[in-house]
mmCIF file of C-alpha atoms in Angstrom:
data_model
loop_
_atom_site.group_PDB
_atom_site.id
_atom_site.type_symbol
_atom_site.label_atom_id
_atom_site.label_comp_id
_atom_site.label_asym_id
_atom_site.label_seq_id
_atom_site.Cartn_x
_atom_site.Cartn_y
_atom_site.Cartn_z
ATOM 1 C CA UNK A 258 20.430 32.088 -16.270
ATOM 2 C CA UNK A 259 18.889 30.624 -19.244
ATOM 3 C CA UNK A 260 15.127 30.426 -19.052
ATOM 4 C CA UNK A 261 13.627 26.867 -18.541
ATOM 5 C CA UNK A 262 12.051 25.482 -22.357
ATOM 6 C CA UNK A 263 8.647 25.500 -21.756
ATOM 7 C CA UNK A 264 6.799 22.262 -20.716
ATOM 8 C CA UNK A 265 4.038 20.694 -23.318
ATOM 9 C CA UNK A 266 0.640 22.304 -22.078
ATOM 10 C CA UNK A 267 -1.672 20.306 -20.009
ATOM 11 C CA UNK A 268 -4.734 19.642 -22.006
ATOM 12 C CA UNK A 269 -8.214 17.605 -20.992
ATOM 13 C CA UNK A 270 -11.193 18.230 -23.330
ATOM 14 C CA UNK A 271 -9.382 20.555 -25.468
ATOM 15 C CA UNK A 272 -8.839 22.971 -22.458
ATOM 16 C CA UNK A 273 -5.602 23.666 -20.882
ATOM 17 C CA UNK A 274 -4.118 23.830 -17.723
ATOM 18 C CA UNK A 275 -1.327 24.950 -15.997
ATOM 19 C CA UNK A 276 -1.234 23.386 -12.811
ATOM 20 C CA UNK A 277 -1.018 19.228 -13.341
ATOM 21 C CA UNK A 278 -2.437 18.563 -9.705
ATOM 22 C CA UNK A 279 -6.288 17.527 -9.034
ATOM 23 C CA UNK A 280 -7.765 17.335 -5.951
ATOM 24 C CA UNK A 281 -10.729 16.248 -4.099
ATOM 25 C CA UNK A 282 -12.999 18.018 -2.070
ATOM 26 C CA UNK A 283 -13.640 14.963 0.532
ATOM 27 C CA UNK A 284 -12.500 14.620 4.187
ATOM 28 C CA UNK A 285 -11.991 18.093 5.106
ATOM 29 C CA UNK A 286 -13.200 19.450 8.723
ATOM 30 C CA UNK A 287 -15.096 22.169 7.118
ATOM 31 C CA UNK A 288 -15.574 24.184 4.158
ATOM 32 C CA UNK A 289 -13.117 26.647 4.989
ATOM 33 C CA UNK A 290 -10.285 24.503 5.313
ATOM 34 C CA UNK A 291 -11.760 23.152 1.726
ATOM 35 C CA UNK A 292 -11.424 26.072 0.154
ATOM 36 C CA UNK A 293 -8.188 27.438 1.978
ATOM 37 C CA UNK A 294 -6.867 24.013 0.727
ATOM 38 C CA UNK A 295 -8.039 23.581 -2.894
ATOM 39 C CA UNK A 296 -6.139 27.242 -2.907
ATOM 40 C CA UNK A 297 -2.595 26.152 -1.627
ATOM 41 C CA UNK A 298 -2.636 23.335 -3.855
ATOM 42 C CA UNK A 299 -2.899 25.703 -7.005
ATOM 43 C CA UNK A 300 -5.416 22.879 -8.464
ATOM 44 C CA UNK A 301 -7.555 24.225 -11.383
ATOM 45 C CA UNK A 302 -9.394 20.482 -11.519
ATOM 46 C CA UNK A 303 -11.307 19.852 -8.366
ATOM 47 C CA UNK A 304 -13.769 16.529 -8.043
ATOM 48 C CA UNK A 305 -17.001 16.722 -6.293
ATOM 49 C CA UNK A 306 -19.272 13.930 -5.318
ATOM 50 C CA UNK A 307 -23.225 14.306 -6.224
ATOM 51 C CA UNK A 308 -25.720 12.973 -3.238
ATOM 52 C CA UNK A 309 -28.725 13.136 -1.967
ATOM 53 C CA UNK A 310 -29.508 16.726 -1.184
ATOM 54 C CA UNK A 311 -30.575 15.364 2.838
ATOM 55 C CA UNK A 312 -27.560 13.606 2.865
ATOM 56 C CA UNK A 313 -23.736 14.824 3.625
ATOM 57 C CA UNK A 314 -24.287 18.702 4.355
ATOM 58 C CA UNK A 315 -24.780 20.086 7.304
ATOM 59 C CA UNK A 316 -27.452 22.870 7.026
ATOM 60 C CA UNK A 317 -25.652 25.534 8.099
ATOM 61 C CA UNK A 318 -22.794 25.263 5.618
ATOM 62 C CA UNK A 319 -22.488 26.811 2.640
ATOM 63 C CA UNK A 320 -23.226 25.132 -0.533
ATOM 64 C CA UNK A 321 -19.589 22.998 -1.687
ATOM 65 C CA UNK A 322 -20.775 24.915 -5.427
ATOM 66 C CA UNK A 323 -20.800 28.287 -3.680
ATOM 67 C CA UNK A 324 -17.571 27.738 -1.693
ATOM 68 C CA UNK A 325 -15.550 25.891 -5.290
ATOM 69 C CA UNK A 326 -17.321 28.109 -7.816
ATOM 70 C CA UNK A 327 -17.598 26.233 -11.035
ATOM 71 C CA UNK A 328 -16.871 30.047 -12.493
ATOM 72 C CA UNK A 329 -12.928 29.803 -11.314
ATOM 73 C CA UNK A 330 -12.403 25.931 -10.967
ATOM 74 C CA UNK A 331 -13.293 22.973 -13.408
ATOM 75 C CA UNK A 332 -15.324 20.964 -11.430
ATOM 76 C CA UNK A 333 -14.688 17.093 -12.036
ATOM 77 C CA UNK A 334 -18.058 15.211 -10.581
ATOM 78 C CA UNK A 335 -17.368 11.704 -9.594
ATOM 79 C CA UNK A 336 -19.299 8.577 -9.637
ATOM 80 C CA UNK A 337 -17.641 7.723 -6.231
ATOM 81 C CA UNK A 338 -20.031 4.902 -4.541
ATOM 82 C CA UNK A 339 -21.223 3.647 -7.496
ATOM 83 C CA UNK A 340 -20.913 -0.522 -7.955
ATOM 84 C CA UNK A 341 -22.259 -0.712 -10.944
ATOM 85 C CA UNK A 342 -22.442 0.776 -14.564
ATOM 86 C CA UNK A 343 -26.169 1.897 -14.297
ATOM 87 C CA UNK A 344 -25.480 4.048 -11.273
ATOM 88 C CA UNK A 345 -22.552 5.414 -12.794
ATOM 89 C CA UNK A 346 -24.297 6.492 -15.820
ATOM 90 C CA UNK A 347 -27.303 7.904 -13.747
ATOM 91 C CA UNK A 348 -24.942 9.712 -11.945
ATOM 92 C CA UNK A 349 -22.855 11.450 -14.471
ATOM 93 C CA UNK A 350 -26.591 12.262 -16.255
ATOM 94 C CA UNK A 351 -27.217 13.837 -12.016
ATOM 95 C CA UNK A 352 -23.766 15.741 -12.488
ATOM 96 C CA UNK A 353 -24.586 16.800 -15.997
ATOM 97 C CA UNK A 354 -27.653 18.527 -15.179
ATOM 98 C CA UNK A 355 -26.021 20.235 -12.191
ATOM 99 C CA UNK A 356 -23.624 21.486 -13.774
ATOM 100 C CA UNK A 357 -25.708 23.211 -17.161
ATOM 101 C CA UNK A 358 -24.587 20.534 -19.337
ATOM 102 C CA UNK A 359 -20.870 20.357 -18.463
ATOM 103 C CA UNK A 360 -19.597 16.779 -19.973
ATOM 104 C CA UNK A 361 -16.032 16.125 -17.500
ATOM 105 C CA UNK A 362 -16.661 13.146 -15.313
ATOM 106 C CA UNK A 363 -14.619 10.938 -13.383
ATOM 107 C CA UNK A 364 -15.924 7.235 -13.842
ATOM 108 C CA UNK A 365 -15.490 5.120 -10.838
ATOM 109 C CA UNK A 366 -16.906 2.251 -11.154
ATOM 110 C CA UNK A 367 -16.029 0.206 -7.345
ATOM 111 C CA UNK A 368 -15.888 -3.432 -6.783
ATOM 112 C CA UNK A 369 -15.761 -3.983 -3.150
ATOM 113 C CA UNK A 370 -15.673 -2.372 0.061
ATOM 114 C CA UNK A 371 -12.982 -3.255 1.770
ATOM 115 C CA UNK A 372 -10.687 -2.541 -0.898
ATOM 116 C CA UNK A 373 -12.566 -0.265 -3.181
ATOM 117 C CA UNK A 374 -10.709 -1.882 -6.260
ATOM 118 C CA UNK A 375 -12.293 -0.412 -9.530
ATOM 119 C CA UNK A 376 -15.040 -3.150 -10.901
ATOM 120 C CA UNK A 377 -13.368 -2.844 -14.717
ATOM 121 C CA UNK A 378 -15.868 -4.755 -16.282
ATOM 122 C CA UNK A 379 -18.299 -2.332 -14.900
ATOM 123 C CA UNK A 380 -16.253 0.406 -15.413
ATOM 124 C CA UNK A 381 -15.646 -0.693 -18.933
ATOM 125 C CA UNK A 382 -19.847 -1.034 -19.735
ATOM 126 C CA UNK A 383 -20.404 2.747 -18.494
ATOM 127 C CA UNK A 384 -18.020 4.496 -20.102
ATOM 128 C CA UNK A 385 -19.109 3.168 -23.603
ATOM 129 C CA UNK A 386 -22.429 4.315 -22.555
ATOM 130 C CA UNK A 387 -21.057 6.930 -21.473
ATOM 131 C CA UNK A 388 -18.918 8.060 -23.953
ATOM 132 C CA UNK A 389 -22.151 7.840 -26.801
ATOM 133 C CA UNK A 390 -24.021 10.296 -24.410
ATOM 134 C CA UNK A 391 -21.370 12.948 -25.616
ATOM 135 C CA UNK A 392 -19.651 12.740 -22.204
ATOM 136 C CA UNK A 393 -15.763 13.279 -21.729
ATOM 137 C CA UNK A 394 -14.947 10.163 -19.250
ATOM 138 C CA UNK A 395 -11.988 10.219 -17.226
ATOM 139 C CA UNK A 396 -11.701 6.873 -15.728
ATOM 140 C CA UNK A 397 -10.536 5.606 -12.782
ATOM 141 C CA UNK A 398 -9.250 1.904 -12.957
ATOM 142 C CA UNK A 399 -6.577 -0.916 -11.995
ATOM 143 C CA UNK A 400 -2.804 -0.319 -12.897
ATOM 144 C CA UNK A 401 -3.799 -3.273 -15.602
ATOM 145 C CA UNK A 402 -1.959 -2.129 -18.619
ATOM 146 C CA UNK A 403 -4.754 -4.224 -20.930
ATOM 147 C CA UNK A 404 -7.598 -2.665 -19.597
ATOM 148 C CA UNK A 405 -6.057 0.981 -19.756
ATOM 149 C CA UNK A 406 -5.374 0.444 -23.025
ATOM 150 C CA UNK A 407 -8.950 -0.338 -23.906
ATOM 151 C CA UNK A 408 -10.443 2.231 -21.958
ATOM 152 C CA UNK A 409 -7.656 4.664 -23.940
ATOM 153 C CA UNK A 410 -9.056 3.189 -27.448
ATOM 154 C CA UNK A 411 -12.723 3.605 -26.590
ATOM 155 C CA UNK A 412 -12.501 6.637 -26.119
ATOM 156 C CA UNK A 413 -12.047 7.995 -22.936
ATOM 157 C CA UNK A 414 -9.946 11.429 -22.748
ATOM 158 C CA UNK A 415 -7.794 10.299 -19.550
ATOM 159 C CA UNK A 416 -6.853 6.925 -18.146
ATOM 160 C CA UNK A 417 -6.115 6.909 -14.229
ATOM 161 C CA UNK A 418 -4.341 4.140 -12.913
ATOM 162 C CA UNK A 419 -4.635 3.889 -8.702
ATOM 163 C CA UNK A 420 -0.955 3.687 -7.244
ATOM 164 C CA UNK A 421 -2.588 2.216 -4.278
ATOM 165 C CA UNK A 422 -6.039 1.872 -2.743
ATOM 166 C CA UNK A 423 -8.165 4.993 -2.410
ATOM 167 C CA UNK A 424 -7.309 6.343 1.254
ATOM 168 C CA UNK A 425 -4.224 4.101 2.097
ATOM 169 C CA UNK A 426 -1.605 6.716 1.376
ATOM 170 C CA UNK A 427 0.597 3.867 0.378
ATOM 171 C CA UNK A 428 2.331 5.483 -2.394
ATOM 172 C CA UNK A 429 2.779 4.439 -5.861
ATOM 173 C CA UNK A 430 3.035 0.233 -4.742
ATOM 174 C CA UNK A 431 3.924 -0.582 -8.367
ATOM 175 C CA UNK A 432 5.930 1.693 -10.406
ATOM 176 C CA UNK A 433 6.608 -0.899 -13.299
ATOM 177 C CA UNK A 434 2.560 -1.277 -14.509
ATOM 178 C CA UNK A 435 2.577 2.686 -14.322
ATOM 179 C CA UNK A 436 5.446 2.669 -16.549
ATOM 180 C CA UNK A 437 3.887 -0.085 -18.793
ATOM 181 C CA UNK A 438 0.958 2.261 -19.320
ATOM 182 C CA UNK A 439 2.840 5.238 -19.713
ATOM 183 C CA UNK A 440 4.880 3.923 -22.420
ATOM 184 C CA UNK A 441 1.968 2.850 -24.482
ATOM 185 C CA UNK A 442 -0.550 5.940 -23.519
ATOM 186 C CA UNK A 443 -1.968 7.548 -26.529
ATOM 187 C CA UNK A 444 -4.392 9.813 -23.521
ATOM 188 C CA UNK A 445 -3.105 11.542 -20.635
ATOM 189 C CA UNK A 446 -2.691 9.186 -18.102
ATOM 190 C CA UNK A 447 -3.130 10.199 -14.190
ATOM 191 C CA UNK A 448 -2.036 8.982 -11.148
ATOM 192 C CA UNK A 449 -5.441 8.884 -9.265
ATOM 193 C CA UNK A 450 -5.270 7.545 -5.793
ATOM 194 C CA UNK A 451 -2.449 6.301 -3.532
ATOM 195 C CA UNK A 452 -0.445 9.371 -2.816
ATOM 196 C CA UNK A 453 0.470 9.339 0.899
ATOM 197 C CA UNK A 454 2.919 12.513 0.639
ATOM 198 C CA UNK A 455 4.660 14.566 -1.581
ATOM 199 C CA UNK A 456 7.290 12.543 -2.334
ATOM 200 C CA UNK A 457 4.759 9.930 -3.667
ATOM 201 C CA UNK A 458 3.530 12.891 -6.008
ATOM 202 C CA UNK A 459 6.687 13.683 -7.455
ATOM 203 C CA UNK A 460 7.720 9.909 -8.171
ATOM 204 C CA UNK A 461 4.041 9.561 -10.072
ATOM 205 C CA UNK A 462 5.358 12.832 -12.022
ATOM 206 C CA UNK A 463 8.776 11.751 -12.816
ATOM 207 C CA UNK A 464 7.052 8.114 -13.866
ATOM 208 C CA UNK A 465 5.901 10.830 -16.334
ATOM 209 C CA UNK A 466 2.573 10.830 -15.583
ATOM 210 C CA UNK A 467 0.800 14.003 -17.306
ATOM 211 C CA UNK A 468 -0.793 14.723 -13.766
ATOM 212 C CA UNK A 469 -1.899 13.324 -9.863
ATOM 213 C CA UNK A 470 -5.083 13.154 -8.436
ATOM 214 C CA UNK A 471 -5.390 13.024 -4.647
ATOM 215 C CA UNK A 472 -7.701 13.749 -1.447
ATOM 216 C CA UNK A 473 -6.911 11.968 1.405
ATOM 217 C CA UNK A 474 -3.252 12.641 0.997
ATOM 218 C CA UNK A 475 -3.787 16.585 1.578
ATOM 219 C CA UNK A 476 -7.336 16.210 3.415
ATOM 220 C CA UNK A 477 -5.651 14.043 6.188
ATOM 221 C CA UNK A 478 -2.458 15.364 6.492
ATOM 222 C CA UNK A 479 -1.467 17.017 10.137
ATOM 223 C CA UNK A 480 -1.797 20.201 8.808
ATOM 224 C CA UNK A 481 -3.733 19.650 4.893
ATOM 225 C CA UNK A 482 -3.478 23.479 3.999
ATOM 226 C CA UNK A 483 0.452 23.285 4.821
ATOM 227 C CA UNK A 484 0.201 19.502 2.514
ATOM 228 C CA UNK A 485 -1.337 20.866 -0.052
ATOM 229 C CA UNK A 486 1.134 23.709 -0.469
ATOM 230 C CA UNK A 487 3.938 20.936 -0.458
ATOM 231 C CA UNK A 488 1.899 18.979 -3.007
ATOM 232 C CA UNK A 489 1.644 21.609 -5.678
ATOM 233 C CA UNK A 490 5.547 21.948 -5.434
ATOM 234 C CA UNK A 491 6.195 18.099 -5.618
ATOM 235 C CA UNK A 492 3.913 17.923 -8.548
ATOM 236 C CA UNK A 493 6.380 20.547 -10.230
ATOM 237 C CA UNK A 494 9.532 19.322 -9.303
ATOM 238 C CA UNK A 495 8.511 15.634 -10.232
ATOM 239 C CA UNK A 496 7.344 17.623 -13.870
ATOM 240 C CA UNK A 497 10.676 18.843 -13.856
ATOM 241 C CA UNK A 498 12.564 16.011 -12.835
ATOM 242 C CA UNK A 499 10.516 14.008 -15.408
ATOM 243 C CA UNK A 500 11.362 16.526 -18.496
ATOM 244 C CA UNK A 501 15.234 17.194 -17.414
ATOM 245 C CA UNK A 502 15.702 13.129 -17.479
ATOM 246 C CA UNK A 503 17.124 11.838 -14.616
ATOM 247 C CA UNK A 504 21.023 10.738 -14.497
ATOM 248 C CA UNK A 505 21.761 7.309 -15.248
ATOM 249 C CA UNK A 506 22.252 5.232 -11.963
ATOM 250 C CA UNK A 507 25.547 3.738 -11.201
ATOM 251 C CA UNK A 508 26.817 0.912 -9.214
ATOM 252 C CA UNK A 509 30.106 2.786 -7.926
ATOM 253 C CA UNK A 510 30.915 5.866 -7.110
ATOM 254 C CA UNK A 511 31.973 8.709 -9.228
ATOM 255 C CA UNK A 512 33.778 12.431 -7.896
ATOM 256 C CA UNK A 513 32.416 15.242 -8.339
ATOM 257 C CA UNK A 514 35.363 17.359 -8.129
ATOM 258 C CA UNK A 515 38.010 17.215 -10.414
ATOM 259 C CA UNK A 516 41.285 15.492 -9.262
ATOM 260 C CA UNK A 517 43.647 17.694 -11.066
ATOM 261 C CA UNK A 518 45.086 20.106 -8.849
ATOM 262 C CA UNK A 519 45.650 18.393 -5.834
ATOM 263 C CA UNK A 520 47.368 20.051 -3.048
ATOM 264 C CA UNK A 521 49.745 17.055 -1.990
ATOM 265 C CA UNK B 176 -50.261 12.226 -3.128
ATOM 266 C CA UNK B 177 -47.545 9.900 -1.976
ATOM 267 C CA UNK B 178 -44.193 9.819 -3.733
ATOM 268 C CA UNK B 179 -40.636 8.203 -3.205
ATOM 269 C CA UNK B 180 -38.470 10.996 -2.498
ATOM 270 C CA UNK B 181 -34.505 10.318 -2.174
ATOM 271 C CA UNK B 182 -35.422 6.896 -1.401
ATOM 272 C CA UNK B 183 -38.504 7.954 1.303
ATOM 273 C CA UNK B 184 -42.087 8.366 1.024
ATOM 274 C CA UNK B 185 -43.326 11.978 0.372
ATOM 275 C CA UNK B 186 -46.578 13.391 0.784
ATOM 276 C CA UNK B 187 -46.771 16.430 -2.125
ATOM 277 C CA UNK B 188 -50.495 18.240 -2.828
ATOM 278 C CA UNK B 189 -52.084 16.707 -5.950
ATOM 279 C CA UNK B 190 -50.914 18.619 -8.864
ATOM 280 C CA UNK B 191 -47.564 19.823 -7.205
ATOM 281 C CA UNK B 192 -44.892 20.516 -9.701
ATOM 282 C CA UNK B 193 -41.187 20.056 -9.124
ATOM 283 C CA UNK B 194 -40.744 23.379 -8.604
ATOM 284 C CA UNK B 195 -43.498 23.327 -5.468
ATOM 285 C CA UNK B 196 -42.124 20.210 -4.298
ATOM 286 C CA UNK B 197 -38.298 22.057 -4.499
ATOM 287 C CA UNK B 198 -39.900 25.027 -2.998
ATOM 288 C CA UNK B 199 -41.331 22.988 -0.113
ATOM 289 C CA UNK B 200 -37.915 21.236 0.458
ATOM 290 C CA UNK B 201 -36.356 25.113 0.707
ATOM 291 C CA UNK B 202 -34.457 24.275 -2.127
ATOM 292 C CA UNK B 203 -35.780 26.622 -5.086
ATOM 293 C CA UNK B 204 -32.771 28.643 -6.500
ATOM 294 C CA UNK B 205 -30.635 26.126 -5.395
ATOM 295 C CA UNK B 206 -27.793 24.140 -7.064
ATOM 296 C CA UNK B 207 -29.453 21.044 -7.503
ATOM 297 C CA UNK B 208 -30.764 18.309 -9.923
ATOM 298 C CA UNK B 209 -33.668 16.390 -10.108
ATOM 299 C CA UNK B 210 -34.335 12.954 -11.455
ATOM 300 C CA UNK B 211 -38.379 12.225 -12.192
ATOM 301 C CA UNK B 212 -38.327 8.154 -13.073
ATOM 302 C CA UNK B 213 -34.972 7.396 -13.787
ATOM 303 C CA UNK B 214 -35.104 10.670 -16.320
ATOM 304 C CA UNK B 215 -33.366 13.652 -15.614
ATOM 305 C CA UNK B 216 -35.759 16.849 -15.732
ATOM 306 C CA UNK B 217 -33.532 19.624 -16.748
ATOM 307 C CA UNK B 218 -34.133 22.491 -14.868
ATOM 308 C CA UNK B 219 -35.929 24.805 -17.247
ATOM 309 C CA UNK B 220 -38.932 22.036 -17.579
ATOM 310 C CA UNK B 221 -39.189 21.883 -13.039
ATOM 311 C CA UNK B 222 -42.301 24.399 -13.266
ATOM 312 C CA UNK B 223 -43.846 22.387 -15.879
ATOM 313 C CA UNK B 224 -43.294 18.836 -14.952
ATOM 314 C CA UNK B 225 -46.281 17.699 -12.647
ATOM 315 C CA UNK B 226 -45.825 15.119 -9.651
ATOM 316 C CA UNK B 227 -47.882 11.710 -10.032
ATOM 317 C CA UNK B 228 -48.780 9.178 -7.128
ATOM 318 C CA UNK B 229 -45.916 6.902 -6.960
ATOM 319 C CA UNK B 230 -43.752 8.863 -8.591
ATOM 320 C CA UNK B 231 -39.897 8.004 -7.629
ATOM 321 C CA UNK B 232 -37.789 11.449 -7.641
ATOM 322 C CA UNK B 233 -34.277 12.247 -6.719
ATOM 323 C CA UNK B 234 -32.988 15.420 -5.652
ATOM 324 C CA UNK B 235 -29.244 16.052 -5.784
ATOM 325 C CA UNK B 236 -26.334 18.483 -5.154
ATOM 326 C CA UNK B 237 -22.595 18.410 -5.050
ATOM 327 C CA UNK B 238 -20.589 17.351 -1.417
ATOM 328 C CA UNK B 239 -16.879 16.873 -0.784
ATOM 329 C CA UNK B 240 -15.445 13.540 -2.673
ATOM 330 C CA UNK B 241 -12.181 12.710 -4.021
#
């Protein structure tokens, strides 16, 4: 069998990764099925929120840091909850410092609560701030083709278009933005929210996306250990699929076995 | 004294540093970061950075988010 040519290598912030799936920490029943998940999914990239230390943790739990050791994963710290470009920035300063100066953040800058549609003209204000602070911003914004592109020109390291709301699991609802932004990307560009199940995954990957984000999709599955087991294989099949090049599609059909040799 | 802590009034000893106020919270050694006045106080400057009355302070750590 002749060895499969190896695929480009995966790199954010001038480090490189081999696994192209992300994932959240959010929405699990406990830290163990955290970890145990966050371990299926093969994910090197794993996002954290920062809070209030009397808020979100039950006492008795371990710390999230101690459980997703920043020593073995790259922790991604989001600005999750955040309306507006000062509490962004205050947050990624927060994440900074709790993390001895590491400079990866997800920017999510929210607009509403209902929908929790990325505020872009927020978004757009903190990561220029941002970004002159010496931080490495991967942003989080509308499938808007014009405003990926700016965010891709001022500098941020990764753009990542939502496929569909944060939480809805309603799978990539328009495939021709993505592919508007993926022709003209000069960053990686991620899927980040939207994924419902693996077969959303691996239609983000063959869109040619450079990687997928996801939480809920994993975190509220029946069974999210099981999920994110099936996630990490999507993601590489949809990688595949994407750098094989699909067949061309065809109105009628056409045999696959040869007609010569017919017994008549 | 009386400070804002994570949004809340505090009572801290005059003269408490950050570290006796994270020390008081159980929180010394911890993974966490502290914000004195909108300014983040990196950790090597908690045992040297006194409290003030009125002072606004955040205290904050990692928890699952997507």
């Amino acid at each position: 069998m002749n060895p499969v040519p190896a695929d480009k290598p995966f790199v954010l912030a001038g480090r490189t990764y081999q696994s192209r799936l992300l994932v959240g920490t959010g929405k699990y029943k406990d830290m163990t099925e955290t970890r145990e998940a966050i371990e299926a999914s093969g994910a090197e990239i794993v996002t954290v929120a920062v809070r209030r230390t009397n808020i979100g943790q039950n006492p008795d739990e371990p710390n999230l840091l101690d459980v997703i050791s920043p020593d073995r994963y790259t922790i991604l710290p989001n600005t999750a909850g955040c309306y507006d470009a000062v509490e962004a920035v205050r947050t990624c300063r927060l994440a900074r410092e709790l993390l001895d100066g590491h400079n990866l953040v997800k920017l999510e800058v929210l607009a509403d609560q209902k929908t929790l549609f990325p505020n872009v003209i927020e978004t757009l204000k903190a990561a220029e701030t941002l970004i002159a602070d010496g931080f490495d911003v991967m942003v989080y914004t509308s499938d808007d083709p014009i405003i990926a592109r700016q965010l891709a020109q001022m500098g941020c390291i990764a753009v990542m278009p939502l496929a569909g709301l944060i939480g809805t699991g309603l799978g990539i609802c328009n495939p021709y933005n993505l592919r508007i932004i993926l022709e003209e990307a000069t960053v990686p560009v991620l899927v980040d929210a939207g994924v419902g199940t693996a077969s959303d995954a691996t239609i983000a990957m063959e869109l040619g996306c450079e990687a997928v984000l996801m939480n809920s999709a994993i975190a509220h599955a029946q069974q999210p250990v099981m999920m994110a087991r099936a996630m990490r294989h999507a993601i590489e099949a949809g990688r595949l699929a994407y750098l094989a090049g699909r067949m061309p599609k065809k109105l009628y059909a056409s045999a696959s076995s040869p007609m010569e040799g017919l017994v008549r | 004294m009386r400070i804002q802590l994570n949004g809340e009034p505090f009572e801290v000893s005059d003269g408490a540093t950050i570290t006796d106020l994270l020390e008081r919270l159980e929180l010394a050694g911890r993974r966490v970061a502290v914000e004195l006045n909108l300014d983040i106080v990196p950790r090597s400057q908690h045992p040297a950075t006194p409290l003030k009355e009125g002072d606004r302070v955040e205290v904050v750590h990692a928890i699952g988010g997507g």
